């Protein structure tokens, strides 16, 4: 056989979603069974290929010839769907392998999700499949479907709907059940999926396999991911960057806002970055919109597929109720969008229809001189849509005359003008049935919850912001040689302050000049060289809070004071209940002229990779947890934007008559720390730089303390 290397093998996901022959192991006519629903759904949604039901007890199933064993089918099927009791799983998979199957969908559950025994069985199944070059989707999954190809390989009860809407949203979900909840929510709103893939236990094929497929799928215009945890963040990143390069919006829903990072809280960094934050930060760096509600996420993905990035970040609001419009105005000002400001044309238009002058796009059709006149309402909404500051139009429809016209107007604007036009039905049953029926025909969704509308607007505007920021803000490279040299001497565990600062210095972060002194004479000598006043700090491995232990002596003016400080530090460490052994005193320059203190941190997250964070130092980081977190590395510009978005930013920006701090110097430190973290990867588990003393604008910033956790593997 000759192979042409230029023609890539189709991916397992592609093979599965474009199957032309399918064996269903555990097929049945009983829709109470997984295998029964699966084959029923496959036929119900018009599968055009060959179906091989496998069932030793039947001659035919749903009109198709049944085979007692997969070994009996006339030619190897593209895909085998396996829905057998768990005790038969290995034998069934062995049968698939022997029959030459390349991909198996394993619906069967009771595997790794149930405990050690199940996990062992699952591992055995994967090992057997891998050895034979067969890929597995699942186990414990609800299969996958491809609407345009007419391939529905899912046992979900939701697949009993009459017909799958053709749609532009592609879904990959780690949860089968949630995927079906998303599906039905979308279906009811008239939104269809191009393809949907559930990954189940991800024993073999994983989320990124689905993600990669959807990125390349011409029928998918926006991607929706339901993520519980990432197996390989580098692969996820590559898929996301590819989606971005292709202009396909991606929405991710992350399960569990629990704080995994707090498990190892040797540093603030660890306690401040849960896995949700780490995931969000990673997504932000990749231009992925994150939300925490699966069903709303469907609307977000649909809106992004439909409209992409809005032309502006202003939102125009119209309602039949002044109250509703006013409430929306308040909510809008809390989001990443604002009440749209109107230009002269729209202002003149409103002047014709309203008794009061209006400069923002927020109107109540009930207050119009010609209340609820369809032609006027259309004119207003179209005028709004054409305004430069209007990125989206939100209509809150309370019970009012001419509701049908409004629905049509909004649909026209949303479909023909390319401006997101969201209609929220607050007229309940007066129009609900009509709206749902319409949506199924037109595929144009309407909403019933204002909260959903705000989240959709947020997603659209977040995506817009990603587009504006551009793909790769140049981050440059870490000084790898210097960092590796400094890292080579370190051993696992908590680093001492000078060791942690050594890494910082290697990354080009300005640190206090300092000397570690094993005895008092060396300390005196060092203090003279550095110049008074100096600072003395005890160095002992494992000592975390130095001030609390009484081993930080600031502003030491002379030799006599150096001697007494050295003795006090030595005593304090000896008294300290810690096992920590005194390694000497660090004599450092006294950093003067600071106008603000900052906290800069870095952390490695096994699921999401390196991250960096920044906040105001001291009590602000401890009490207020006001920090910004981003996936590393970040450019200095991005670091600056992080600092500027802190609640405590006024502390750096000359609040209450203080001098403005050197934010550029701080941003540069954040940038360098991020390069350090990205270069070191899992070697640098956690790093706190606290504080960075930031001087007045133009005068720089200096790291005066650091601690780190080095290379503790999972
Ligand atoms: P720790 O955080 O372990 O208690 P630090 O080294 O951060 O110890 O010292 C405590 C505080 O002392 C710092 O937050 C900072 O305000 C101040 N400080 C420490 N080192 C210096 C220095 N070299 N120059 C000026 N102030 C310093
Ligand atoms: Mg400190």
XYZ file of C-alpha atoms and ligand atoms in Angstrom:
742
model
C 0.000 0.000 0.000
C 1.330 3.441 -0.799
C 0.502 6.388 1.353
C 0.542 9.956 0.284
C 1.984 11.966 3.136
C 0.475 15.204 1.844
C -3.043 13.905 2.464
C -3.624 13.945 6.197
C -5.648 11.162 7.758
C -9.012 12.511 8.880
C -9.030 13.089 12.616
C -10.945 10.650 14.777
C -13.522 13.368 15.445
C -13.964 13.964 11.736
C -14.333 10.254 11.043
C -16.952 10.038 13.742
C -18.994 13.068 12.734
C -18.942 12.112 9.058
C -19.504 8.398 9.538
C -20.921 6.566 6.570
C -21.323 3.287 8.370
C -22.134 2.743 12.006
C -22.338 -0.362 14.137
C -24.523 -0.012 17.205
C -23.468 -2.510 19.844
C -26.313 -2.987 22.247
C -28.882 -1.909 19.648
C -32.492 -2.454 20.597
C -35.965 -1.303 19.662
C -36.576 -0.359 23.269
C -36.197 3.390 23.658
C -35.936 2.874 27.391
C -32.386 1.658 26.695
C -29.369 3.699 25.654
C -28.720 1.462 22.643
C -32.381 1.718 21.679
C -32.434 5.486 21.775
C -29.142 5.733 19.975
C -30.191 3.727 16.937
C -33.600 5.324 16.957
C -32.098 8.829 16.998
C -29.654 7.919 14.252
C -32.435 6.783 11.935
C -34.873 9.472 13.031
C -32.456 12.222 11.980
C -32.011 10.809 8.524
C -28.738 8.917 8.599
C -27.964 8.080 4.965
C -25.192 5.552 5.556
C -25.211 1.909 6.538
C -26.365 0.836 9.977
C -25.297 -2.422 11.566
C -27.340 -3.124 14.670
C -25.470 -5.639 16.826
C -27.765 -7.793 18.924
C -27.540 -11.606 19.162
C -31.228 -11.957 19.977
C -32.730 -10.212 16.966
C -32.822 -10.646 13.208
C -33.758 -7.077 12.455
C -33.928 -3.881 14.437
C -36.032 -0.975 13.203
C -36.032 -2.548 9.770
C -32.271 -3.060 9.591
C -30.634 -6.458 9.515
C -29.142 -7.190 12.935
C -25.881 -9.087 13.466
C -25.131 -11.276 16.443
C -21.605 -9.916 16.761
C -19.564 -7.115 15.261
C -17.308 -9.820 13.817
C -20.205 -10.707 11.523
C -20.691 -7.371 9.778
C -19.713 -7.448 6.077
C -17.167 -4.590 6.214
C -15.568 -2.576 9.021
C -17.864 0.283 10.034
C -16.435 3.809 10.319
C -17.726 4.047 13.849
C -18.989 1.709 16.517
C -21.340 3.072 19.157
C -21.082 0.977 22.286
C -23.956 0.974 24.746
C -23.495 -2.263 26.653
C -23.540 -2.995 30.387
C -20.158 -2.213 31.901
C -19.250 -5.851 32.483
C -19.342 -6.450 28.719
C -17.391 -3.350 27.772
C -13.929 -4.851 27.336
C -15.213 -7.738 25.269
C -17.231 -5.364 23.070
C -14.251 -3.107 22.514
C -12.067 -6.086 21.732
C -14.665 -7.018 19.140
C -14.470 -3.520 17.652
C -10.707 -3.664 17.472
C -10.804 -7.078 15.793
C -13.381 -5.863 13.296
C -11.089 -3.004 12.271
C -13.109 -0.153 13.810
C -11.145 3.105 14.030
C -13.376 5.051 16.416
C -15.712 3.861 19.132
C -18.218 5.994 20.983
C -18.604 4.554 24.437
C -21.907 5.463 26.029
C -21.434 2.901 28.782
C -20.869 4.470 32.187
C -19.896 3.186 35.648
C -16.216 3.688 34.890
C -13.675 6.188 36.237
C -16.495 8.349 37.573
C -17.366 5.644 40.109
C -13.973 5.051 41.698
C -10.785 3.042 41.558
C -12.196 -0.145 40.074
C -14.031 1.677 37.331
C -10.923 3.722 36.611
C -8.882 0.552 36.206
C -11.387 -0.887 33.760
C -11.387 2.375 31.857
C -7.586 2.377 31.687
C -7.625 -1.184 30.409
C -10.134 -0.258 27.730
C -8.029 2.668 26.560
C -4.821 0.656 26.624
C -6.395 -2.029 24.490
C -7.802 0.474 22.014
C -4.558 2.452 21.781
C -2.528 -0.654 21.141
C -4.743 -1.326 18.145
C -4.929 2.273 16.947
C -8.618 2.665 17.775
C -9.785 5.923 19.348
C -12.482 6.214 22.001
C -14.986 8.986 22.623
C -16.190 8.754 26.226
C -16.841 6.552 28.098
C -19.818 7.815 30.018
C -20.710 10.261 27.274
C -23.815 11.105 25.293
C -22.178 10.843 21.910
C -22.125 13.481 19.234
C -24.058 14.756 16.265
C -23.417 16.634 13.057
C -26.583 18.319 11.811
C -25.678 19.120 8.192
C -24.147 15.669 7.664
C -27.197 13.963 9.151
C -25.102 11.996 11.602
C -26.712 11.761 15.013
C -24.837 9.377 17.285
C -26.456 10.209 20.586
C -28.712 8.369 23.000
C -29.996 11.628 24.468
C -33.760 11.892 24.921
C -33.529 15.427 23.558
C -32.824 13.964 20.141
C -36.471 12.956 19.921
C -37.284 16.476 18.704
C -38.858 16.472 15.246
C -35.924 17.914 13.450
C -32.554 19.362 14.360
C -32.361 23.053 13.466
C -29.436 23.820 11.220
C -27.259 26.118 13.228
C -23.947 27.887 13.349
C -22.888 27.059 16.889
C -20.605 24.075 17.419
C -20.467 22.607 20.900
C -17.901 20.510 22.717
C -18.915 19.622 26.233
C -17.317 17.673 29.025
C -20.737 17.077 30.474
C -23.271 15.103 28.506
C -26.252 16.054 30.623
C -25.473 19.764 30.514
C -24.967 19.585 26.795
C -28.474 18.236 26.418
C -29.800 20.981 28.697
C -28.031 23.537 26.517
C -29.358 21.830 23.436
C -32.991 21.966 24.465
C -32.744 25.529 25.686
C -31.266 26.465 22.344
C -33.786 24.399 20.436
C -36.707 26.122 22.144
C -35.238 29.467 21.193
C -34.815 28.431 17.566
C -31.048 28.094 17.824
C -29.477 25.087 16.175
C -26.076 23.470 16.538
C -23.811 22.647 13.622
C -22.185 19.822 15.560
C -22.227 18.874 19.217
C -19.744 16.592 20.896
C -19.855 15.262 24.436
C -16.567 14.032 25.822
C -17.661 12.165 28.951
C -14.708 10.879 30.947
C -12.220 11.912 28.231
C -10.400 8.653 28.620
C -8.918 9.094 25.165
C -10.367 11.807 22.947
C -10.583 14.968 24.984
C -12.102 18.422 24.857
C -9.401 19.766 22.553
C -10.128 17.052 19.989
C -13.654 18.418 19.815
C -12.417 21.983 19.886
C -9.954 21.368 17.045
C -12.652 19.723 14.958
C -15.001 22.669 15.421
C -12.290 25.187 14.592
C -11.853 23.535 11.216
C -15.515 22.711 10.643
C -16.867 24.940 7.847
C -20.410 24.630 9.224
C -19.409 26.050 12.615
C -19.322 29.822 12.941
C -18.959 30.083 16.717
C -17.761 27.554 19.256
C -19.221 26.809 22.653
C -17.149 24.832 25.139
C -18.273 23.434 28.448
C -15.108 22.879 30.435
C -14.547 21.111 33.706
C -10.782 20.924 33.515
C -8.094 21.078 30.845
C -5.938 18.055 30.102
C -3.388 19.856 27.984
C -3.458 23.636 28.106
C -0.864 24.011 25.372
C -3.085 22.135 22.972
C -6.126 24.105 24.097
C -4.150 27.293 23.508
C -3.176 26.285 19.998
C -6.781 25.500 19.094
C -7.945 28.812 20.573
C -5.341 30.801 18.671
C -6.332 29.049 15.482
C -10.001 29.853 16.100
C -8.997 33.412 16.683
C -6.930 33.610 13.545
C -9.898 32.242 11.613
C -12.242 34.798 13.174
C -14.384 32.195 14.944
C -15.643 33.423 18.285
C -15.324 31.002 21.198
C -17.411 31.000 24.364
C -16.377 28.834 27.295
C -18.473 27.868 30.269
C -16.398 26.786 33.218
C -17.803 24.505 35.852
C -17.056 25.031 39.504
C -15.927 28.342 40.862
C -14.204 26.457 43.685
C -10.881 27.555 44.950
C -8.457 24.781 44.083
C -5.476 27.074 44.447
C -6.110 27.595 48.143
C -5.062 24.016 48.803
C -1.448 25.045 48.941
C -1.538 28.487 50.412
C 2.103 29.184 51.069
C 1.658 32.464 49.308
C -0.985 35.019 48.585
C -0.714 34.099 44.962
C -2.008 30.601 45.667
C -4.896 31.784 47.786
C -5.886 34.464 45.302
C -6.052 32.329 42.211
C -8.629 29.582 42.103
C -8.922 27.461 39.048
C -11.857 29.521 37.781
C -9.697 32.635 37.848
C -6.817 30.808 36.223
C -9.115 29.487 33.533
C -10.658 32.894 32.939
C -7.232 34.459 32.717
C -6.083 31.881 30.216
C -9.234 32.419 28.154
C -8.846 36.168 28.277
C -5.331 35.878 26.920
C -6.714 33.796 24.054
C -9.704 35.985 23.259
C -12.218 33.431 24.564
C -15.375 34.792 26.176
C -16.035 33.123 29.546
C -19.367 32.740 31.253
C -20.549 30.554 34.115
C -24.098 29.713 32.964
C -24.414 26.914 30.428
C -27.820 27.850 29.074
C -27.086 31.532 28.718
C -23.826 30.590 27.059
C -25.830 29.137 24.195
C -27.333 32.554 23.563
C -23.909 34.170 23.816
C -22.429 31.776 21.260
C -25.398 32.218 18.946
C -25.140 35.998 19.171
C -21.423 35.864 18.414
C -21.984 33.547 15.454
C -24.686 35.888 14.199
C -23.046 39.249 14.708
C -19.395 38.867 15.640
C -17.943 41.967 17.235
C -20.374 44.918 17.510
C -19.296 48.181 15.900
C -19.420 50.138 19.180
C -19.833 49.484 22.887
C -22.967 51.578 23.384
C -26.353 49.925 23.822
C -29.651 51.519 22.780
C -32.638 50.599 24.918
C -36.274 50.871 23.965
C -39.328 49.754 25.831
C -43.034 50.264 26.159
C -42.406 51.025 29.802
C -40.488 53.978 31.183
C -39.738 51.941 34.306
C -38.218 49.063 32.402
C -36.113 51.428 30.320
C -34.853 53.167 33.443
C -33.960 49.888 35.150
C -32.097 48.769 32.062
C -30.183 52.035 32.025
C -28.896 51.324 35.546
C -27.932 47.743 34.760
C -26.186 48.805 31.575
C -23.918 51.219 33.323
C -22.597 48.363 35.488
C -21.488 46.294 32.503
C -18.727 46.486 29.895
C -21.083 48.560 27.773
C -22.855 51.834 28.278
C -26.046 53.641 27.343
C -25.372 54.741 23.780
C -24.861 58.444 23.180
C -26.736 59.829 20.224
C -25.498 61.995 17.404
C -27.313 64.973 15.879
C -29.388 62.925 13.445
C -30.888 60.703 16.139
C -31.356 63.623 18.509
C -33.303 65.448 15.813
C -35.361 62.340 15.145
C -36.318 62.010 18.809
C -37.105 65.727 19.041
C -39.878 65.124 16.520
C -41.466 62.417 18.607
C -40.814 63.191 22.229
C -41.751 66.196 24.326
C -38.324 66.187 26.052
C -34.848 66.439 24.555
C -32.851 63.181 24.675
C -29.172 62.631 24.039
C -28.878 59.023 25.067
C -30.554 56.084 23.373
C -33.087 55.092 25.984
C -36.714 55.569 25.035
C -40.205 54.606 26.131
C -42.531 54.203 23.139
C -45.448 54.838 25.490
C -44.206 58.394 26.057
C -44.075 59.184 22.316
C -46.431 61.789 20.912
C -47.683 59.013 18.656
C -47.465 56.214 21.186
C -46.736 52.718 19.802
C -47.077 53.754 16.160
C -45.315 50.906 14.306
C -43.852 53.159 11.618
C -42.401 55.515 14.197
C -41.059 52.657 16.308
C -39.341 51.232 13.242
C -37.923 54.607 12.358
C -36.538 55.078 15.869
C -35.022 51.610 16.129
C -33.443 51.843 12.691
C -32.110 55.290 13.461
C -30.563 53.924 16.636
C -29.038 50.968 14.827
C -27.305 53.312 12.384
C -25.804 55.515 15.103
C -22.019 55.255 15.428
C -22.110 54.722 19.205
C -24.788 52.028 19.070
C -23.262 48.563 19.113
C -26.500 46.783 20.019
C -30.204 47.452 20.445
C -32.158 46.018 23.363
C -35.919 46.035 23.267
C -37.755 45.235 26.484
C -41.230 44.329 25.348
C -43.847 44.819 28.047
C -47.530 44.263 27.166
C -48.331 46.966 24.624
C -50.057 47.448 21.291
C -48.340 46.355 18.066
C -46.166 43.669 19.602
C -46.028 41.625 16.380
C -44.681 44.617 14.489
C -41.983 45.124 17.063
C -40.816 41.549 16.790
C -40.547 41.921 13.053
C -38.737 45.247 13.261
C -36.176 43.843 15.665
C -35.637 40.769 13.528
C -35.124 42.954 10.464
C -32.582 45.088 12.254
C -30.734 42.079 13.635
C -30.732 40.212 10.339
C -30.345 42.949 7.775
C -28.326 45.687 9.441
C -25.875 43.397 11.197
C -26.520 45.184 14.470
C -27.237 42.892 17.421
C -30.930 43.366 18.155
C -32.125 41.620 21.298
C -35.783 41.328 22.115
C -36.690 40.475 25.674
C -40.264 39.307 26.070
C -41.735 40.756 29.235
C -45.257 40.363 27.919
C -45.296 36.718 28.982
C -48.025 34.506 27.610
C -49.461 37.317 25.492
C -46.852 36.527 22.843
C -44.810 33.615 24.138
C -46.272 30.905 21.920
C -46.100 33.081 18.870
C -42.469 33.993 19.583
C -41.414 30.375 20.063
C -43.161 29.263 16.909
C -41.624 32.160 14.966
C -38.174 31.419 16.315
C -38.339 27.837 15.129
C -39.122 29.018 11.644
C -36.826 32.012 11.423
C -34.031 30.782 13.703
C -33.995 34.236 15.256
C -34.024 33.931 19.042
C -35.886 36.067 21.516
C -35.213 36.165 25.232
C -37.361 36.015 28.327
C -34.793 37.045 30.919
C -33.172 40.453 31.024
C -30.267 38.861 32.801
C -29.693 36.678 29.756
C -29.790 39.772 27.568
C -27.154 41.504 29.688
C -24.915 38.449 29.541
C -25.257 38.271 25.792
C -24.415 41.957 25.533
C -21.463 41.386 27.829
C -20.229 38.523 25.669
C -20.574 40.572 22.492
C -18.735 43.495 24.024
C -16.039 41.284 25.544
C -15.454 39.832 22.104
C -15.344 43.300 20.639
C -12.709 44.261 23.172
C -10.603 41.225 22.295
C -10.764 42.210 18.638
C -9.750 45.757 19.438
C -6.823 44.669 21.569
C -5.454 42.596 18.736
C -4.183 39.075 18.873
C -0.667 39.011 20.149
C 0.498 41.885 22.143
C 4.233 41.382 21.690
C 5.634 39.977 24.905
C 9.227 39.383 23.835
C 11.420 36.651 25.264
C 12.659 35.929 28.750
C 16.429 36.150 29.340
C 16.523 32.361 29.425
C 20.252 31.896 29.981
C 20.410 34.153 33.018
C 17.269 32.668 34.526
C 18.424 29.083 34.034
C 21.785 29.897 35.575
C 20.108 31.372 38.611
C 17.680 28.449 38.813
C 20.324 25.757 38.591
C 21.352 26.070 42.238
C 17.846 25.819 43.694
C 16.349 22.864 45.465
C 12.644 22.037 45.855
C 10.578 23.721 48.536
C 10.339 27.229 49.895
C 13.068 29.497 48.625
C 14.762 32.023 50.849
C 14.378 35.709 50.074
C 17.800 36.041 48.384
C 17.164 32.952 46.255
C 13.802 34.261 45.095
C 15.292 37.666 44.416
C 18.079 35.993 42.445
C 15.463 34.724 40.013
C 13.886 38.168 39.797
C 17.221 39.834 39.137
C 17.966 37.280 36.419
C 14.682 38.234 34.771
C 15.736 41.870 34.819
C 13.522 42.963 37.697
C 15.177 45.718 39.755
C 15.800 44.366 43.264
C 17.433 45.941 46.308
C 21.217 45.632 46.288
C 22.096 43.265 49.068
C 24.589 40.880 50.572
C 23.903 37.826 52.657
C 26.136 37.901 55.724
C 26.808 34.846 57.895
C 28.320 36.878 60.740
C 28.132 40.312 62.223
C 31.464 41.563 60.878
C 30.438 40.715 57.370
C 27.178 42.594 58.006
C 29.039 45.694 59.127
C 31.278 45.516 56.105
C 28.304 45.086 53.759
C 26.416 47.956 55.353
C 29.400 50.256 54.779
C 29.614 49.237 51.157
C 25.900 49.621 50.506
C 25.732 52.910 52.416
C 23.543 53.866 55.364
C 20.713 53.637 56.133
C 20.423 49.897 55.546
C 17.952 47.143 56.268
C 18.790 43.854 57.995
C 16.608 40.801 57.566
C 17.013 37.312 58.942
C 17.403 34.545 56.409
C 16.176 31.097 57.385
C 14.676 28.502 55.109
C 10.976 28.070 55.754
C 10.573 31.399 57.517
C 7.584 32.965 55.794
C 6.485 36.045 57.701
C 9.700 37.786 58.594
C 8.203 40.898 60.195
C 5.954 38.780 62.387
C 9.018 36.856 63.529
C 10.765 40.123 64.389
C 13.600 39.708 61.905
C 13.084 42.770 59.698
C 15.043 45.780 60.924
C 14.501 48.863 58.822
C 16.328 52.146 58.532
C 19.505 51.184 60.394
C 21.600 54.345 60.629
C 25.060 53.190 61.724
C 27.512 50.435 62.593
C 26.433 50.119 66.215
C 22.833 49.659 65.128
C 23.921 47.009 62.594
C 25.586 45.054 65.381
C 22.583 45.137 67.674
C 20.133 44.386 64.859
C 22.214 41.391 63.818
C 22.164 40.011 67.367
C 18.420 40.581 67.731
C 17.720 38.785 64.472
C 19.878 35.850 65.458
C 18.043 35.600 68.801
C 14.635 35.940 67.202
C 15.326 33.081 64.830
C 16.693 30.944 67.648
C 13.520 31.679 69.669
C 11.297 30.997 66.734
C 9.402 27.761 67.127
C 10.230 27.037 63.497
C 12.778 24.425 62.641
C 14.260 27.058 60.370
C 18.012 27.365 60.753
C 19.654 30.790 60.719
C 21.561 31.199 57.481
C 22.660 34.752 58.055
C 21.399 38.274 57.783
C 20.573 39.942 54.541
C 21.950 43.450 54.484
C 20.137 45.531 51.906
C 19.779 49.078 50.838
C 16.876 50.934 52.423
C 14.477 51.720 49.610
C 13.407 55.322 49.976
C 11.113 57.628 48.100
C 8.303 55.124 47.586
C 4.887 56.625 46.938
C 3.020 53.302 46.765
C 3.582 49.633 47.479
C 2.514 46.931 45.074
C 2.196 43.199 45.124
C 3.294 41.151 42.127
C 2.877 37.394 42.002
C 3.179 34.435 39.720
C 1.774 30.941 39.908
C 1.872 27.754 37.954
C -1.441 25.990 37.556
C -1.174 22.414 36.304
C -4.354 22.805 34.275
C -3.922 26.292 32.963
C -0.206 26.987 32.912
C 1.621 30.064 34.141
C -0.141 33.148 35.454
C 0.866 36.524 36.801
C -0.902 38.897 39.140
C -0.638 42.404 40.445
C -2.337 44.433 43.140
C -1.708 47.141 45.661
C 0.647 45.892 48.371
C 0.351 45.392 52.089
C -3.079 45.394 53.636
C -4.759 45.874 50.255
C -3.778 42.492 48.930
C -4.479 40.736 52.218
C -7.802 42.283 53.107
C -9.342 43.454 49.885
C -8.022 40.775 47.546
C -7.973 43.471 44.910
C -5.731 41.838 42.340
C -5.716 41.326 38.584
C -4.692 37.987 37.242
C -3.598 37.113 33.725
C -2.099 34.187 31.893
C 1.649 34.660 31.497
C 3.401 36.121 29.679
C 1.875 39.567 29.345
C 3.228 42.559 27.486
C 4.065 45.695 29.454
C 1.014 47.334 27.850
C -1.263 44.580 29.066
C 0.373 44.765 32.510
C -0.354 48.456 32.582
C -3.993 47.836 31.697
C -4.187 45.319 34.542
C -2.843 47.886 36.999
C -5.183 50.580 35.724
C -8.181 48.311 36.199
C -7.466 47.722 39.896
C -9.963 49.179 42.329
C -6.984 50.519 44.216
C -5.513 52.168 41.130
C -6.119 55.656 42.594
C -3.364 54.832 45.118
C -0.951 54.746 42.191
C -2.531 57.623 40.386
C -2.050 60.496 42.742
C -5.128 60.080 44.943
C -5.484 62.686 47.728
C -2.631 64.784 46.565
C 0.051 62.081 46.600
C 2.540 62.150 43.760
C 1.651 59.830 40.884
C 3.546 56.546 41.088
C 5.773 55.161 38.337
C 3.137 52.861 36.874
C 5.263 52.210 33.800
C 8.072 50.845 35.989
C 5.618 48.655 37.893
C 4.107 47.418 34.623
C 7.579 46.536 33.417
C 8.140 44.463 36.564
C 4.841 42.636 36.052
C 5.840 41.983 32.448
C 9.260 40.623 33.483
C 7.800 38.474 36.247
C 5.360 37.066 33.684
C 8.243 36.183 31.354
C 10.026 34.548 34.284
C 6.921 32.504 35.117
C 6.341 31.515 31.513
C 9.965 30.476 31.088
C 10.180 28.487 34.321
C 6.807 26.790 33.865
C 6.114 24.177 36.554
C 9.497 24.809 38.156
C 8.166 28.008 39.679
C 5.067 26.971 41.536
C 4.414 30.221 43.356
C 6.108 33.554 43.646
C 5.156 36.550 45.774
C 6.952 39.822 45.326
C 5.632 41.854 48.217
C 6.211 44.649 48.287
C 7.440 46.320 45.161
C 8.185 49.851 46.264
C 7.013 52.181 43.527
C 8.578 55.613 43.391
C 7.196 58.753 41.809
C 6.636 58.753 38.057
C 9.925 58.487 36.192
C 11.853 57.309 39.270
C 11.357 53.575 38.992
C 10.243 50.722 41.175
C 12.140 48.193 43.262
C 11.373 44.688 44.549
C 12.253 44.653 48.245
C 10.921 41.243 49.284
C 10.205 37.978 47.530
C 9.372 34.426 48.396
C 8.766 31.437 46.199
C 7.904 27.772 46.118
C 10.220 25.850 43.863
C 9.381 22.717 41.906
C 7.043 20.638 43.945
C 5.564 18.183 41.516
C 1.993 16.918 41.844
P 7.867 40.072 55.333
O 6.918 40.301 54.238
O 8.410 38.682 55.320
O 7.335 40.421 56.658
P 9.467 42.200 54.127
O 10.837 42.016 53.625
O 8.427 42.384 53.124
O 9.149 40.999 55.119
O 9.504 43.441 55.101
C 8.358 43.956 55.712
C 8.121 45.401 55.303
O 9.260 46.177 55.554
C 7.879 45.551 53.832
O 6.526 45.394 53.556
C 8.353 46.951 53.545
O 7.352 47.892 53.851
C 9.485 47.117 54.511
N 10.788 46.848 53.898
C 11.382 45.670 53.784
N 12.552 45.765 53.138
C 12.712 47.060 52.844
C 13.745 47.822 52.198
N 14.863 47.254 51.732
N 13.538 49.134 52.054
C 12.434 49.714 52.523
N 11.448 49.064 53.151
C 11.572 47.751 53.307
Mg 6.971 41.031 52.358
